[in-house]
Amino acid sequence: MTSDYDEVTQRYRLQETVGSGGFAKVKLATHILTGEKVAIKIMDKRALGDDLPRVQTEIKAMKELVHQHICTLYEVIETSNKIFMVLEYCPGGELFDYIVAKDRLKEDEARMFFRQIVSAVAYIHHKGYAHRDLKPENLLLDEDQSLKLIDFGLAAKPKGGMKEQLETCCGSPAYAAPELVSGKTYIGSEADIWSMGVLLYALLCGFLPFDDENVAHLYKKIQKGEYEEPRWLTPGSRQLLKQMLQVNPKKRITMKELLKNPWLLQGFDVPIDWESKCEKEQLNADCVTEMAVFNNVSRKEMASKIKKWEYDETTTIYFLLLANKYNGRTLRLPLRTKPLTEKNGKL
Ligand SMILES: Cn1cc(Br)cc1C(=O)Nc1[nH]nc2c1CN(C(=O)N[C@H](CN1CCCC1)c1ccccc1)C21CC1
């Protein structure tokens, strides 16, 4: 009787659980072949019930969204009862805990983080997606204190494009836009801008602009759009918050305007670089070569195998090699003792 864990334990050494949410848990793991750390999100299909489509949504979105500030999906392993999503490991944990530990961030640090969040969300919108659940719990810190966006279970890619109205009310109430909590139809990208405004406020203040234990009272406050401005907020940040936390979505700052907002440019003087540095279209030649040698096949053959993007071990190895190119570590694949044959080669 094969257990649901057979395939994943052949290739990964499962370690401690770093998080458990409603229908999923996340375990730290080591990719045995390369020794690289990964995070594996484990879901039980039976427990998921009618939440199963959320997982399909997340997998489809994460396959399309490859960006330096989005947590990379490496591999998906589905068994009779389980779905395993092998994802990029972020050793810094959630931004939420980072803010709580520091009480609130200095303006320069808040700006540095917020530029990365804007970069990720601008990219998602460019690809026709809205995240719809932006909050500090969904932003993880990697080993270089860079932010990685996670949890695309509520992401939406309206067929009619980003102008299409959405209906489903979702995400966390404190970060939800007024038009969303009023049950009106809304534009996903406009709602994301509001949530980013709440996020920026949380970074700069260490507490939420709209808060109440009673959800109905919370919604009233959001719809009124009135919030405290602590005395430590600078004029530039007050101005930006005011433009993002506009109750009327048509008066709210757009992503285009946000990308060249003076407060975000302060100290950087270069526009926010939101384009992906690691699009799948353009394979990294060194990684292809390394894998071709490892698998004892031609580069051409290796490249076409990678380009199938089957989100199997080949995809994992490619992304792990690519990540190491970026952070300067040279990951060398252990030369196989025996050349690959069809049988065990998977090629
Ligand atoms: C907390 N922590 C401490 C250390 Br050290 C590393 C971590 C950590 O979480 N690292 C980490 N790397 N990669 C991931 C994680 C966590 N993680 C997550 O996807 N974490 C989310 C966190 N969500 C935020 C709001 C509700 C739950 C999660 C989703 C479902 C179940 C459990 C956790 C991934 C897989 C993408």
mmCIF file of N, CA, C and O in Angstrom, residues 128-130 156-166 188:
data_model
loop_
_atom_site.group_PDB
_atom_site.id
_atom_site.type_symbol
_atom_site.label_atom_id
_atom_site.label_comp_id
_atom_site.label_asym_id
_atom_site.label_seq_id
_atom_site.Cartn_x
_atom_site.Cartn_y
_atom_site.Cartn_z
ATOM 1 N N GLY A 128 -2.326 40.428 -15.219
ATOM 2 C CA GLY A 128 -3.785 40.288 -15.243
ATOM 3 C C GLY A 128 -4.374 39.698 -13.977
ATOM 4 O O GLY A 128 -5.540 39.326 -13.943
ATOM 5 N N TYR A 129 -3.577 39.612 -12.918
ATOM 6 C CA TYR A 129 -4.070 39.059 -11.652
ATOM 7 C C TYR A 129 -4.292 40.147 -10.608
ATOM 8 O O TYR A 129 -3.643 41.202 -10.639
ATOM 9 N N ALA A 130 -5.217 39.857 -9.650
ATOM 10 C CA ALA A 130 -5.314 40.644 -8.421
ATOM 11 C C ALA A 130 -5.082 39.651 -7.283
ATOM 12 O O ALA A 130 -5.536 38.502 -7.370
ATOM 13 N N ALA A 156 -7.299 36.481 -8.300
ATOM 14 C CA ALA A 156 -8.316 36.424 -9.369
ATOM 15 C C ALA A 156 -7.693 36.900 -10.662
ATOM 16 O O ALA A 156 -6.934 37.864 -10.680
ATOM 17 N N LYS A 157 -8.018 36.191 -11.733
ATOM 18 C CA LYS A 157 -7.594 36.640 -13.061
ATOM 19 C C LYS A 157 -8.855 36.730 -13.905
ATOM 20 O O LYS A 157 -9.215 35.784 -14.590
ATOM 21 N N PRO A 158 -9.597 37.847 -13.792
ATOM 22 C CA PRO A 158 -10.868 37.956 -14.514
ATOM 23 C C PRO A 158 -10.641 37.719 -16.012
ATOM 24 O O PRO A 158 -9.653 38.225 -16.570
ATOM 25 N N LYS A 159 -11.543 36.951 -16.604
ATOM 26 C CA LYS A 159 -11.374 36.636 -18.030
ATOM 27 C C LYS A 159 -11.353 37.907 -18.856
ATOM 28 O O LYS A 159 -10.556 38.057 -19.785
ATOM 29 N N GLY A 160 -12.227 38.855 -18.450
ATOM 30 C CA GLY A 160 -12.339 40.092 -19.263
ATOM 31 C C GLY A 160 -11.216 41.068 -18.961
ATOM 32 O O GLY A 160 -11.293 42.239 -19.300
ATOM 33 N N GLY A 161 -10.180 40.610 -18.237
ATOM 34 C CA GLY A 161 -9.070 41.524 -17.964
ATOM 35 C C GLY A 161 -9.304 42.317 -16.692
ATOM 36 O O GLY A 161 -10.339 42.196 -16.029
ATOM 37 N N MET A 162 -8.360 43.186 -16.374
ATOM 38 C CA MET A 162 -8.329 43.842 -15.066
ATOM 39 C C MET A 162 -9.431 44.881 -14.897
ATOM 40 O O MET A 162 -9.637 45.407 -13.827
ATOM 41 N N LYS A 163 -10.176 45.165 -15.965
ATOM 42 C CA LYS A 163 -11.228 46.183 -15.824
ATOM 43 C C LYS A 163 -12.529 45.525 -15.367
ATOM 44 O O LYS A 163 -13.452 46.170 -14.931
ATOM 45 N N GLU A 164 -12.550 44.172 -15.461
ATOM 46 C CA GLU A 164 -13.789 43.456 -15.156
ATOM 47 C C GLU A 164 -14.107 43.554 -13.668
ATOM 48 O O GLU A 164 -13.210 43.476 -12.827
ATOM 49 N N GLN A 165 -15.392 43.721 -13.347
ATOM 50 C CA GLN A 165 -15.815 43.815 -11.941
ATOM 51 C C GLN A 165 -15.784 42.427 -11.308
ATOM 52 O O GLN A 165 -16.143 41.448 -11.945
ATOM 53 N N LEU A 166 -15.372 42.367 -10.024
ATOM 54 C CA LEU A 166 -15.382 41.098 -9.299
ATOM 55 C C LEU A 166 -16.496 41.147 -8.264
ATOM 56 O O LEU A 166 -16.906 42.232 -7.847
ATOM 57 N N GLY A 188 -10.449 44.351 -8.949
ATOM 58 C CA GLY A 188 -9.446 43.710 -8.105
ATOM 59 C C GLY A 188 -8.218 44.572 -7.855
ATOM 60 O O GLY A 188 -7.759 44.710 -6.715
#
